[in-house]
PDB file of C-alpha atoms in Angstrom:
ATOM      1  CA  MET A 977      48.442   4.129  41.840  1.00  0.00           C
ATOM      2  CA  LYS A 978      47.659   6.872  39.372  1.00  0.00           C
ATOM      3  CA  ALA A 979      49.337   4.824  36.634  1.00  0.00           C
ATOM      4  CA  ARG A 980      47.148   1.808  37.408  1.00  0.00           C
ATOM      5  CA  ARG A 981      44.033   4.011  37.367  1.00  0.00           C
ATOM      6  CA  LEU A 982      45.100   5.506  34.057  1.00  0.00           C
ATOM      7  CA  LEU A 983      45.699   2.054  32.600  1.00  0.00           C
ATOM      8  CA  GLY A 984      42.267   1.009  33.874  1.00  0.00           C
ATOM      9  CA  VAL A 985      40.621   4.010  32.210  1.00  0.00           C
ATOM     10  CA  ILE A 986      42.450   3.291  28.957  1.00  0.00           C
ATOM     11  CA  ALA A 987      41.369  -0.364  29.079  1.00  0.00           C
ATOM     12  CA  ALA A 988      37.762   0.593  29.771  1.00  0.00           C
ATOM     13  CA  LEU A 989      37.821   3.106  26.942  1.00  0.00           C
ATOM     14  CA  ALA A 990      39.256   0.523  24.568  1.00  0.00           C
ATOM     15  CA  LEU A 991      36.504  -1.916  25.564  1.00  0.00           C
ATOM     16  CA  LEU A 992      33.856   0.745  25.005  1.00  0.00           C
ATOM     17  CA  LEU A 993      35.228   1.587  21.572  1.00  0.00           C
ATOM     18  CA  SER A 994      35.405  -2.080  20.726  1.00  0.00           C
ATOM     19  CA  GLY A 995      31.744  -2.464  21.675  1.00  0.00           C
ATOM     20  CA  ALA A 996      30.824   0.539  19.584  1.00  0.00           C
ATOM     21  CA  ALA A 997      32.685  -0.940  16.617  1.00  0.00           C
ATOM     22  CA  CYS A 998      30.772  -4.180  17.047  1.00  0.00           C
ATOM     23  CA  SER A 999      27.463  -2.311  17.179  1.00  0.00           C
ATOM     24  CA  ASN A1000      28.255  -0.801  13.780  1.00  0.00           C
ATOM     25  CA  ASN A1001      27.988  -4.301  12.330  1.00  0.00           C
ATOM     26  CA  ASP A1002      24.737  -5.381  13.970  1.00  0.00           C
ATOM     27  CA  GLY A1003      22.568  -4.163  11.120  1.00  0.00           C
ATOM     28  CA  SER A1004      20.819  -1.421  13.097  1.00  0.00           C
ATOM     29  CA  SER A1005      23.237   1.464  13.587  1.00  0.00           C
ATOM     30  CA  GLY A1006      22.815   3.368  10.338  1.00  0.00           C
ATOM     31  CA  SER A1007      26.416   2.700   9.357  1.00  0.00           C
ATOM     32  CA  LYS A1008      25.488   2.343   5.671  1.00  0.00           C
ATOM     33  CA  GLY A1009      24.221   5.903   5.358  1.00  0.00           C
ATOM     34  CA  THR A1010      20.897   7.718   5.277  1.00  0.00           C
ATOM     35  CA  ILE A1011      17.865   6.878   3.128  1.00  0.00           C
ATOM     36  CA  SER A1012      15.202   9.471   2.372  1.00  0.00           C
ATOM     37  CA  LEU A1013      11.796   7.779   2.323  1.00  0.00           C
ATOM     38  CA  SER A1014       8.535   9.445   1.295  1.00  0.00           C
ATOM     39  CA  GLY A1015       4.958   8.573   0.365  1.00  0.00           C
ATOM     40  CA  GLN A1016       1.386   9.652   0.921  1.00  0.00           C
ATOM     41  CA  ASN A1017       0.186  10.451   4.424  1.00  0.00           C
ATOM     42  CA  PHE A1018      -2.728   8.152   5.222  1.00  0.00           C
ATOM     43  CA  THR A1019      -3.059   5.103   7.480  1.00  0.00           C
ATOM     44  CA  GLU A1020      -1.976   2.378   5.064  1.00  0.00           C
ATOM     45  CA  MET A1021       1.020   4.348   3.800  1.00  0.00           C
ATOM     46  CA  GLN A1022       2.016   5.232   7.366  1.00  0.00           C
ATOM     47  CA  ILE A1023       2.166   1.487   8.055  1.00  0.00           C
ATOM     48  CA  MET A1024       4.084   0.743   4.853  1.00  0.00           C
ATOM     49  CA  ALA A1025       6.547   3.563   5.527  1.00  0.00           C
ATOM     50  CA  GLU A1026       7.163   2.184   9.010  1.00  0.00           C
ATOM     51  CA  MET A1027       7.786  -1.308   7.662  1.00  0.00           C
ATOM     52  CA  TYR A1028      10.195  -0.035   5.010  1.00  0.00           C
ATOM     53  CA  LYS A1029      11.922   2.105   7.641  1.00  0.00           C
ATOM     54  CA  GLN A1030      12.349  -0.717  10.128  1.00  0.00           C
ATOM     55  CA  VAL A1031      13.639  -3.347   7.679  1.00  0.00           C
ATOM     56  CA  LEU A1032      16.089  -0.822   6.206  1.00  0.00           C
ATOM     57  CA  GLU A1033      17.266   0.214   9.671  1.00  0.00           C
ATOM     58  CA  HIS A1034      17.742  -3.455  10.480  1.00  0.00           C
ATOM     59  CA  ALA A1035      19.915  -3.686   7.349  1.00  0.00           C
ATOM     60  CA  GLY A1036      22.146  -0.891   8.663  1.00  0.00           C
ATOM     61  CA  TYR A1037      20.682   2.329   7.281  1.00  0.00           C
ATOM     62  CA  THR A1038      19.411   5.481   8.919  1.00  0.00           C
ATOM     63  CA  VAL A1039      15.985   6.262   7.456  1.00  0.00           C
ATOM     64  CA  ASP A1040      14.511   9.757   7.255  1.00  0.00           C
ATOM     65  CA  VAL A1041      10.739   9.565   6.657  1.00  0.00           C
ATOM     66  CA  LYS A1042       8.664  12.445   5.336  1.00  0.00           C
ATOM     67  CA  LEU A1043       5.104  11.644   4.239  1.00  0.00           C
ATOM     68  CA  VAL A1044       3.194  14.182   2.152  1.00  0.00           C
ATOM     69  CA  ALA A1045      -0.347  14.835   0.957  1.00  0.00           C
ATOM     70  CA  THR A1046      -0.235  13.777  -2.698  1.00  0.00           C
ATOM     71  CA  ARG A1047       1.764  11.679  -5.166  1.00  0.00           C
ATOM     72  CA  ASP A1048       2.818  14.619  -7.356  1.00  0.00           C
ATOM     73  CA  ILE A1049       4.780  16.132  -4.453  1.00  0.00           C
ATOM     74  CA  TYR A1050       7.173  13.203  -4.008  1.00  0.00           C
ATOM     75  CA  VAL A1051       7.415  11.688  -7.508  1.00  0.00           C
ATOM     76  CA  ARG A1052       9.481  14.589  -8.846  1.00  0.00           C
ATOM     77  CA  SER A1053      11.747  14.319  -5.802  1.00  0.00           C
ATOM     78  CA  LEU A1054      12.117  10.591  -6.442  1.00  0.00           C
ATOM     79  CA  GLU A1055      13.110  11.276 -10.038  1.00  0.00           C
ATOM     80  CA  LYS A1056      15.669  13.907  -9.001  1.00  0.00           C
ATOM     81  CA  GLY A1057      17.126  11.827  -6.169  1.00  0.00           C
ATOM     82  CA  SER A1058      16.184  14.007  -3.208  1.00  0.00           C
ATOM     83  CA  VAL A1059      13.902  11.092  -2.257  1.00  0.00           C
ATOM     84  CA  ASP A1060      15.399   7.590  -2.458  1.00  0.00           C
ATOM     85  CA  VAL A1061      12.553   5.161  -1.710  1.00  0.00           C
ATOM     86  CA  VAL A1062       8.758   5.249  -1.842  1.00  0.00           C
ATOM     87  CA  PRO A1063       6.117   2.585  -1.113  1.00  0.00           C
ATOM     88  CA  GLU A1064       3.711   2.762  -4.055  1.00  0.00           C
ATOM     89  CA  TYR A1065       0.703   1.168  -5.729  1.00  0.00           C
ATOM     90  CA  LEU A1066       1.400  -0.566  -9.031  1.00  0.00           C
ATOM     91  CA  GLY A1067      -1.548   0.664 -11.086  1.00  0.00           C
ATOM     92  CA  GLY A1068      -1.717   4.061  -9.425  1.00  0.00           C
ATOM     93  CA  LEU A1069       1.897   4.943 -10.190  1.00  0.00           C
ATOM     94  CA  ALA A1070       1.674   3.498 -13.709  1.00  0.00           C
ATOM     95  CA  ASP A1071      -1.343   5.624 -14.585  1.00  0.00           C
ATOM     96  CA  TYR A1072       0.197   8.705 -12.970  1.00  0.00           C
ATOM     97  CA  LEU A1073       3.469   8.436 -14.911  1.00  0.00           C
ATOM     98  CA  ASN A1074       1.520   7.649 -18.076  1.00  0.00           C
ATOM     99  CA  THR A1075      -0.478  10.877 -17.811  1.00  0.00           C
ATOM    100  CA  LEU A1076       2.668  12.861 -17.014  1.00  0.00           C
ATOM    101  CA  LYS A1077       4.346  11.541 -20.144  1.00  0.00           C
ATOM    102  CA  ASN A1078       1.403  11.356 -22.532  1.00  0.00           C
ATOM    103  CA  GLY A1079      -1.041  13.944 -21.221  1.00  0.00           C
ATOM    104  CA  PRO A1080      -4.095  13.852 -18.936  1.00  0.00           C
ATOM    105  CA  SER A1081      -6.244  12.154 -21.594  1.00  0.00           C
ATOM    106  CA  ALA A1082      -3.791   9.252 -22.064  1.00  0.00           C
ATOM    107  CA  LYS A1083      -5.553   5.891 -22.086  1.00  0.00           C
ATOM    108  CA  SER A1084      -4.751   3.712 -19.074  1.00  0.00           C
ATOM    109  CA  PHE A1085      -2.675   0.622 -19.879  1.00  0.00           C
ATOM    110  CA  THR A1086      -3.029  -1.070 -16.499  1.00  0.00           C
ATOM    111  CA  THR A1087      -5.005  -4.294 -16.198  1.00  0.00           C
ATOM    112  CA  HIS A1088      -6.040  -6.780 -13.520  1.00  0.00           C
ATOM    113  CA  SER A1089      -2.724  -8.567 -14.161  1.00  0.00           C
ATOM    114  CA  ALA A1090       0.098  -7.423 -11.885  1.00  0.00           C
ATOM    115  CA  ALA A1091       2.713  -8.929 -14.227  1.00  0.00           C
ATOM    116  CA  GLY A1092       1.224  -7.238 -17.282  1.00  0.00           C
ATOM    117  CA  SER A1093       0.897  -3.859 -15.574  1.00  0.00           C
ATOM    118  CA  LEU A1094       4.447  -4.077 -14.211  1.00  0.00           C
ATOM    119  CA  ALA A1095       5.826  -4.861 -17.672  1.00  0.00           C
ATOM    120  CA  LYS A1096       4.294  -1.598 -18.907  1.00  0.00           C
ATOM    121  CA  LEU A1097       5.328   0.402 -15.836  1.00  0.00           C
ATOM    122  CA  LYS A1098       9.014  -0.598 -15.682  1.00  0.00           C
ATOM    123  CA  PRO A1099      10.242   1.162 -18.854  1.00  0.00           C
ATOM    124  CA  LEU A1100       8.058   4.189 -18.148  1.00  0.00           C
ATOM    125  CA  ALA A1101       9.525   4.506 -14.656  1.00  0.00           C
ATOM    126  CA  ALA A1102      13.061   3.821 -15.881  1.00  0.00           C
ATOM    127  CA  SER A1103      12.832   6.749 -18.309  1.00  0.00           C
ATOM    128  CA  ASP A1104      12.287   8.958 -15.256  1.00  0.00           C
ATOM    129  CA  GLY A1105      15.164   7.440 -13.280  1.00  0.00           C
ATOM    130  CA  ILE A1106      12.976   5.184 -11.126  1.00  0.00           C
ATOM    131  CA  THR A1107      13.513   1.453 -10.621  1.00  0.00           C
ATOM    132  CA  MET A1108      10.535  -0.712  -9.678  1.00  0.00           C
ATOM    133  CA  LEU A1109      11.267  -3.612  -7.342  1.00  0.00           C
ATOM    134  CA  LYS A1110       9.175  -6.724  -6.629  1.00  0.00           C
ATOM    135  CA  PRO A1111       5.426  -6.176  -6.177  1.00  0.00           C
ATOM    136  CA  ALA A1112       3.906  -7.650  -3.039  1.00  0.00           C
ATOM    137  CA  ASN A1113       1.050 -10.126  -3.125  1.00  0.00           C
ATOM    138  CA  ALA A1114      -0.755  -7.520  -1.016  1.00  0.00           C
ATOM    139  CA  THR A1115      -3.020  -5.395  -3.181  1.00  0.00           C
ATOM    140  CA  ASP A1116      -5.241  -2.498  -2.179  1.00  0.00           C
ATOM    141  CA  GLN A1117      -7.880  -2.373  -4.891  1.00  0.00           C
ATOM    142  CA  ASN A1118     -11.293  -0.801  -5.095  1.00  0.00           C
ATOM    143  CA  ALA A1119     -13.845  -3.457  -4.255  1.00  0.00           C
ATOM    144  CA  PHE A1120     -17.577  -3.836  -3.767  1.00  0.00           C
ATOM    145  CA  ALA A1121     -19.357  -5.118  -0.684  1.00  0.00           C
ATOM    146  CA  VAL A1122     -22.832  -6.114   0.390  1.00  0.00           C
ATOM    147  CA  THR A1123     -24.191  -6.894   3.825  1.00  0.00           C
ATOM    148  CA  LYS A1124     -23.667 -10.433   5.067  1.00  0.00           C
ATOM    149  CA  GLN A1125     -27.439 -10.799   5.289  1.00  0.00           C
ATOM    150  CA  PHE A1126     -27.928  -9.756   1.640  1.00  0.00           C
ATOM    151  CA  ALA A1127     -25.137 -12.106   0.486  1.00  0.00           C
ATOM    152  CA  THR A1128     -26.564 -15.075   2.401  1.00  0.00           C
ATOM    153  CA  LYS A1129     -30.143 -14.437   1.307  1.00  0.00           C
ATOM    154  CA  ASN A1130     -29.158 -14.285  -2.369  1.00  0.00           C
ATOM    155  CA  ASN A1131     -26.254 -16.765  -2.324  1.00  0.00           C
ATOM    156  CA  LEU A1132     -23.726 -14.155  -3.499  1.00  0.00           C
ATOM    157  CA  SER A1133     -19.941 -14.526  -3.514  1.00  0.00           C
ATOM    158  CA  THR A1134     -18.953 -12.828  -6.780  1.00  0.00           C
ATOM    159  CA  LEU A1135     -19.961  -9.776  -8.777  1.00  0.00           C
ATOM    160  CA  SER A1136     -21.101 -12.188 -11.496  1.00  0.00           C
ATOM    161  CA  ASP A1137     -23.557 -13.658  -8.985  1.00  0.00           C
ATOM    162  CA  LEU A1138     -24.966 -10.178  -8.388  1.00  0.00           C
ATOM    163  CA  GLY A1139     -25.324  -9.592 -12.137  1.00  0.00           C
ATOM    164  CA  THR A1140     -27.150 -12.894 -12.561  1.00  0.00           C
ATOM    165  CA  LEU A1141     -29.517 -11.929  -9.746  1.00  0.00           C
ATOM    166  CA  GLY A1142     -31.031  -9.310 -12.070  1.00  0.00           C
ATOM    167  CA  GLN A1143     -32.230  -7.131  -9.204  1.00  0.00           C
ATOM    168  CA  PRO A1144     -32.207  -3.288  -9.371  1.00  0.00           C
ATOM    169  CA  ILE A1145     -29.164  -2.131  -7.395  1.00  0.00           C
ATOM    170  CA  VAL A1146     -28.462   1.195  -5.712  1.00  0.00           C
ATOM    171  CA  LEU A1147     -24.704   1.765  -5.449  1.00  0.00           C
ATOM    172  CA  ALA A1148     -23.027   3.834  -2.734  1.00  0.00           C
ATOM    173  CA  ALA A1149     -19.663   4.962  -4.109  1.00  0.00           C
ATOM    174  CA  ALA A1150     -17.244   7.771  -4.861  1.00  0.00           C
ATOM    175  CA  SER A1151     -18.646  10.809  -6.661  1.00  0.00           C
ATOM    176  CA  ASP A1152     -16.680  10.020  -9.856  1.00  0.00           C
ATOM    177  CA  CYS A1153     -17.980   6.444 -10.133  1.00  0.00           C
ATOM    178  CA  GLN A1154     -20.380   7.066 -13.041  1.00  0.00           C
ATOM    179  CA  GLY A1155     -19.012   5.582 -16.284  1.00  0.00           C
ATOM    180  CA  ARG A1156     -15.682   4.446 -14.827  1.00  0.00           C
ATOM    181  CA  SER A1157     -14.544   1.040 -16.051  1.00  0.00           C
ATOM    182  CA  ASP A1158     -13.541   0.087 -12.491  1.00  0.00           C
ATOM    183  CA  CYS A1159     -16.839   1.325 -11.032  1.00  0.00           C
ATOM    184  CA  GLN A1160     -20.339   1.793 -12.496  1.00  0.00           C
ATOM    185  CA  GLY A1161     -19.170   1.347 -16.094  1.00  0.00           C
ATOM    186  CA  GLY A1162     -17.557  -2.019 -15.404  1.00  0.00           C
ATOM    187  CA  LEU A1163     -20.308  -3.185 -13.061  1.00  0.00           C
ATOM    188  CA  SER A1164     -22.947  -2.466 -15.710  1.00  0.00           C
ATOM    189  CA  ASN A1165     -21.120  -3.364 -18.933  1.00  0.00           C
ATOM    190  CA  VAL A1166     -18.981  -6.305 -17.792  1.00  0.00           C
ATOM    191  CA  TYR A1167     -21.122  -7.844 -15.051  1.00  0.00           C
ATOM    192  CA  GLY A1168     -24.570  -6.789 -16.259  1.00  0.00           C
ATOM    193  CA  ILE A1169     -25.506  -5.378 -12.857  1.00  0.00           C
ATOM    194  CA  ASN A1170     -28.578  -3.167 -13.066  1.00  0.00           C
ATOM    195  CA  ILE A1171     -27.315   0.011 -11.341  1.00  0.00           C
ATOM    196  CA  THR A1172     -30.387   2.249 -11.001  1.00  0.00           C
ATOM    197  CA  LYS A1173     -28.793   4.968  -8.872  1.00  0.00           C
ATOM    198  CA  ILE A1174     -25.417   6.029  -7.505  1.00  0.00           C
ATOM    199  CA  LEU A1175     -25.281   7.630  -4.064  1.00  0.00           C
ATOM    200  CA  PRO A1176     -22.127   9.831  -3.926  1.00  0.00           C
ATOM    201  CA  LEU A1177     -21.106   8.864  -0.400  1.00  0.00           C
ATOM    202  CA  GLY A1178     -17.356   8.477  -0.974  1.00  0.00           C
ATOM    203  CA  PHE A1179     -14.893   5.619  -1.130  1.00  0.00           C
ATOM    204  CA  ASP A1180     -14.925   3.146   1.780  1.00  0.00           C
ATOM    205  CA  THR A1181     -16.482   5.706   4.104  1.00  0.00           C
ATOM    206  CA  PRO A1182     -18.686   5.179   7.183  1.00  0.00           C
ATOM    207  CA  GLN A1183     -21.479   6.759   5.141  1.00  0.00           C
ATOM    208  CA  VAL A1184     -21.186   3.993   2.519  1.00  0.00           C
ATOM    209  CA  LYS A1185     -21.365   1.304   5.201  1.00  0.00           C
ATOM    210  CA  ASN A1186     -24.285   2.941   7.003  1.00  0.00           C
ATOM    211  CA  SER A1187     -26.135   3.170   3.702  1.00  0.00           C
ATOM    212  CA  LEU A1188     -25.733  -0.572   3.152  1.00  0.00           C
ATOM    213  CA  HIS A1189     -26.952  -1.448   6.635  1.00  0.00           C
ATOM    214  CA  SER A1190     -29.957   0.864   6.404  1.00  0.00           C
ATOM    215  CA  GLY A1191     -31.000  -0.686   3.091  1.00  0.00           C
ATOM    216  CA  GLU A1192     -30.670   2.639   1.282  1.00  0.00           C
ATOM    217  CA  SER A1193     -28.168   0.915  -1.033  1.00  0.00           C
ATOM    218  CA  GLN A1194     -27.387  -2.725  -1.781  1.00  0.00           C
ATOM    219  CA  LEU A1195     -23.799  -2.388  -3.053  1.00  0.00           C
ATOM    220  CA  GLY A1196     -20.993  -0.221  -1.667  1.00  0.00           C
ATOM    221  CA  GLU A1197     -17.529   0.738  -2.907  1.00  0.00           C
ATOM    222  CA  VAL A1198     -14.859  -0.225  -0.353  1.00  0.00           C
ATOM    223  CA  ALA A1199     -11.204  -1.348  -0.245  1.00  0.00           C
ATOM    224  CA  THR A1200      -9.766  -4.867  -0.321  1.00  0.00           C
ATOM    225  CA  THR A1201      -7.542  -3.966   2.646  1.00  0.00           C
ATOM    226  CA  ASP A1202     -10.323  -2.650   4.879  1.00  0.00           C
ATOM    227  CA  GLY A1203      -9.748  -4.919   7.862  1.00  0.00           C
ATOM    228  CA  ALA A1204     -12.971  -3.888   9.603  1.00  0.00           C
ATOM    229  CA  LEU A1205     -15.428  -5.222   7.006  1.00  0.00           C
ATOM    230  CA  ALA A1206     -16.078  -8.601   8.625  1.00  0.00           C
ATOM    231  CA  GLN A1207     -16.762  -7.202  12.077  1.00  0.00           C
ATOM    232  CA  GLU A1208     -19.029  -4.611  10.461  1.00  0.00           C
ATOM    233  CA  GLY A1209     -21.130  -7.355   8.884  1.00  0.00           C
ATOM    234  CA  LEU A1210     -20.028  -6.722   5.311  1.00  0.00           C
ATOM    235  CA  VAL A1211     -18.870  -9.176   2.641  1.00  0.00           C
ATOM    236  CA  LEU A1212     -16.628  -8.450  -0.367  1.00  0.00           C
ATOM    237  CA  LEU A1213     -17.910  -9.773  -3.673  1.00  0.00           C
ATOM    238  CA  GLN A1214     -15.089 -11.249  -5.738  1.00  0.00           C
ATOM    239  CA  ASP A1215     -14.111  -9.306  -8.871  1.00  0.00           C
ATOM    240  CA  ASP A1216     -14.116 -12.554 -10.857  1.00  0.00           C
ATOM    241  CA  LYS A1217     -13.919 -10.834 -14.277  1.00  0.00           C
ATOM    242  CA  GLY A1218     -11.152  -8.448 -13.250  1.00  0.00           C
ATOM    243  CA  ILE A1219     -12.430  -4.914 -13.775  1.00  0.00           C
ATOM    244  CA  GLN A1220     -10.060  -3.575 -11.124  1.00  0.00           C
ATOM    245  CA  PRO A1221      -6.489  -2.741 -12.203  1.00  0.00           C
ATOM    246  CA  ALA A1222      -3.680  -4.353 -10.202  1.00  0.00           C
ATOM    247  CA  GLN A1223      -2.805  -2.181  -7.208  1.00  0.00           C
ATOM    248  CA  ASN A1224      -0.120  -4.311  -5.577  1.00  0.00           C
ATOM    249  CA  LEU A1225       2.112  -2.574  -3.061  1.00  0.00           C
ATOM    250  CA  ILE A1226       5.504  -2.056  -4.702  1.00  0.00           C
ATOM    251  CA  PRO A1227       8.773  -0.294  -3.782  1.00  0.00           C
ATOM    252  CA  ALA A1228       9.851   2.487  -6.147  1.00  0.00           C
ATOM    253  CA  VAL A1229      13.534   3.436  -5.810  1.00  0.00           C
ATOM    254  CA  ASN A1230      15.686   6.144  -7.350  1.00  0.00           C
ATOM    255  CA  ALA A1231      17.830   4.288  -9.900  1.00  0.00           C
ATOM    256  CA  THR A1232      21.085   6.137  -9.133  1.00  0.00           C
ATOM    257  CA  PHE A1233      20.671   5.508  -5.412  1.00  0.00           C
ATOM    258  CA  LEU A1234      19.991   1.801  -6.036  1.00  0.00           C
ATOM    259  CA  LYS A1235      23.181   1.392  -8.063  1.00  0.00           C
ATOM    260  CA  LYS A1236      25.139   2.661  -5.063  1.00  0.00           C
ATOM    261  CA  HIS A1237      23.131   0.575  -2.574  1.00  0.00           C
ATOM    262  CA  PRO A1238      22.037  -2.606  -4.385  1.00  0.00           C
ATOM    263  CA  ASP A1239      21.323  -4.428  -1.109  1.00  0.00           C
ATOM    264  CA  VAL A1240      18.242  -2.239  -0.641  1.00  0.00           C
ATOM    265  CA  ALA A1241      16.511  -4.271  -3.364  1.00  0.00           C
ATOM    266  CA  SER A1242      16.895  -7.580  -1.539  1.00  0.00           C
ATOM    267  CA  VAL A1243      15.746  -6.057   1.768  1.00  0.00           C
ATOM    268  CA  LEU A1244      12.557  -4.592   0.316  1.00  0.00           C
ATOM    269  CA  ASN A1245      11.884  -7.534  -2.017  1.00  0.00           C
ATOM    270  CA  LYS A1246      11.935  -9.874   0.981  1.00  0.00           C
ATOM    271  CA  LEU A1247       9.231  -7.793   2.624  1.00  0.00           C
ATOM    272  CA  SER A1248       7.201  -7.775  -0.603  1.00  0.00           C
ATOM    273  CA  SER A1249       7.495 -11.568  -0.831  1.00  0.00           C
ATOM    274  CA  THR A1250       6.016 -11.873   2.656  1.00  0.00           C
ATOM    275  CA  LEU A1251       3.215  -9.300   2.728  1.00  0.00           C
ATOM    276  CA  THR A1252      -0.295 -10.446   1.765  1.00  0.00           C
ATOM    277  CA  THR A1253      -3.577  -8.580   1.363  1.00  0.00           C
ATOM    278  CA  ALA A1254      -4.883 -10.261   4.523  1.00  0.00           C
ATOM    279  CA  ASP A1255      -1.771  -9.114   6.407  1.00  0.00           C
ATOM    280  CA  LEU A1256      -2.275  -5.533   5.255  1.00  0.00           C
ATOM    281  CA  ALA A1257      -5.963  -5.590   6.141  1.00  0.00           C
ATOM    282  CA  ALA A1258      -5.105  -6.820   9.648  1.00  0.00           C
ATOM    283  CA  LEU A1259      -2.478  -4.087  10.037  1.00  0.00           C
ATOM    284  CA  ASN A1260      -4.945  -1.441   8.844  1.00  0.00           C
ATOM    285  CA  LYS A1261      -7.455  -2.657  11.433  1.00  0.00           C
ATOM    286  CA  LYS A1262      -4.864  -2.533  14.218  1.00  0.00           C
ATOM    287  CA  VAL A1263      -3.946   1.057  13.418  1.00  0.00           C
ATOM    288  CA  GLY A1264      -7.218   2.455  12.095  1.00  0.00           C
ATOM    289  CA  VAL A1265      -9.678   0.711  14.422  1.00  0.00           C
ATOM    290  CA  ASP A1266      -7.749  -0.579  17.429  1.00  0.00           C
ATOM    291  CA  ARG A1267      -5.609   2.608  17.603  1.00  0.00           C
ATOM    292  CA  VAL A1268      -2.256   0.804  17.793  1.00  0.00           C
ATOM    293  CA  GLN A1269       0.656   3.045  16.751  1.00  0.00           C
ATOM    294  CA  ALA A1270       1.797   2.374  13.174  1.00  0.00           C
ATOM    295  CA  SER A1271       5.376   1.888  14.380  1.00  0.00           C
ATOM    296  CA  THR A1272       4.270  -0.722  16.930  1.00  0.00           C
ATOM    297  CA  ALA A1273       2.010  -2.599  14.519  1.00  0.00           C
ATOM    298  CA  ALA A1274       4.781  -2.649  11.906  1.00  0.00           C
ATOM    299  CA  HIS A1275       7.398  -3.840  14.401  1.00  0.00           C
ATOM    300  CA  ASP A1276       5.197  -6.663  15.712  1.00  0.00           C
ATOM    301  CA  TYR A1277       4.409  -7.855  12.194  1.00  0.00           C
ATOM    302  CA  LEU A1278       8.015  -7.741  10.987  1.00  0.00           C
ATOM    303  CA  ALA A1279       9.261  -9.533  14.096  1.00  0.00           C
ATOM    304  CA  SER A1280       6.611 -12.249  13.716  1.00  0.00           C
ATOM    305  CA  LYS A1281       7.790 -12.871  10.147  1.00  0.00           C
ATOM    306  CA  GLY A1282      11.492 -12.869  11.042  1.00  0.00           C
ATOM    307  CA  LEU A1283      12.186  -9.767   8.957  1.00  0.00           C
ATOM    308  CA  ILE A1284      13.830  -7.848  11.801  1.00  0.00           C
TER     309      ILE A1284
END
């Protein structure tokens, strides 16, 4: 009797171990090792970090996420290899690495073209031991909005339309907007918009939006991935002459780590190939406005696209 019980225990144990062995091949057990993932700690990057984490876990990795306050904290770690993967912005990282290498007064080489900006970024990143993967179609650029009422009344859809209107414009924007080629400088010099005053109310803040609705300003600086604009009665004016540098979401990976784990590129590139600006705006709205957890919003999106 005892022998039969012992054989039964052994058989059950063997079955359990067999099941555990199978689970190591299901793409979700972390059997391929641990990835250190970092980035900046705000809503959009929390969502991106969750999406990177979940697709990499699905591919068989354990992912350790640590988001920080600013880019300078994690870039050095990415170069050294204590951080393996970071979700980044194409133009933002390019300009940051450019100033690190060539000094704070270095002239920006990023343009509205994602391909052109990436061509400049790749060798700069490579010299610091960072490999840039495929940029997403999703881009989080500075943008400019008017109220729906103002757009309809004046038949506006582009910034060129606003320039042609010839009306004095008060701009609600970030405090450093004056003279910037992607802000007042570009609006005035490229589009011919008559900016008579800049209200320093921040970037894509409630104060900017309230100013537009009150009529205190006619044009406000916002983000292309602000998913709440439509429900708030605001309309983005198209940057039809391209004063905004490309800010596509893009994975930055430690080059040494990637050589050891080349499959990471295909996993993250597949996500980049799927993600659009509209997708990111909807995800930002879910988390920032509807108060859905970033992990839940990311999971639902990835599942709907067949990525996990």
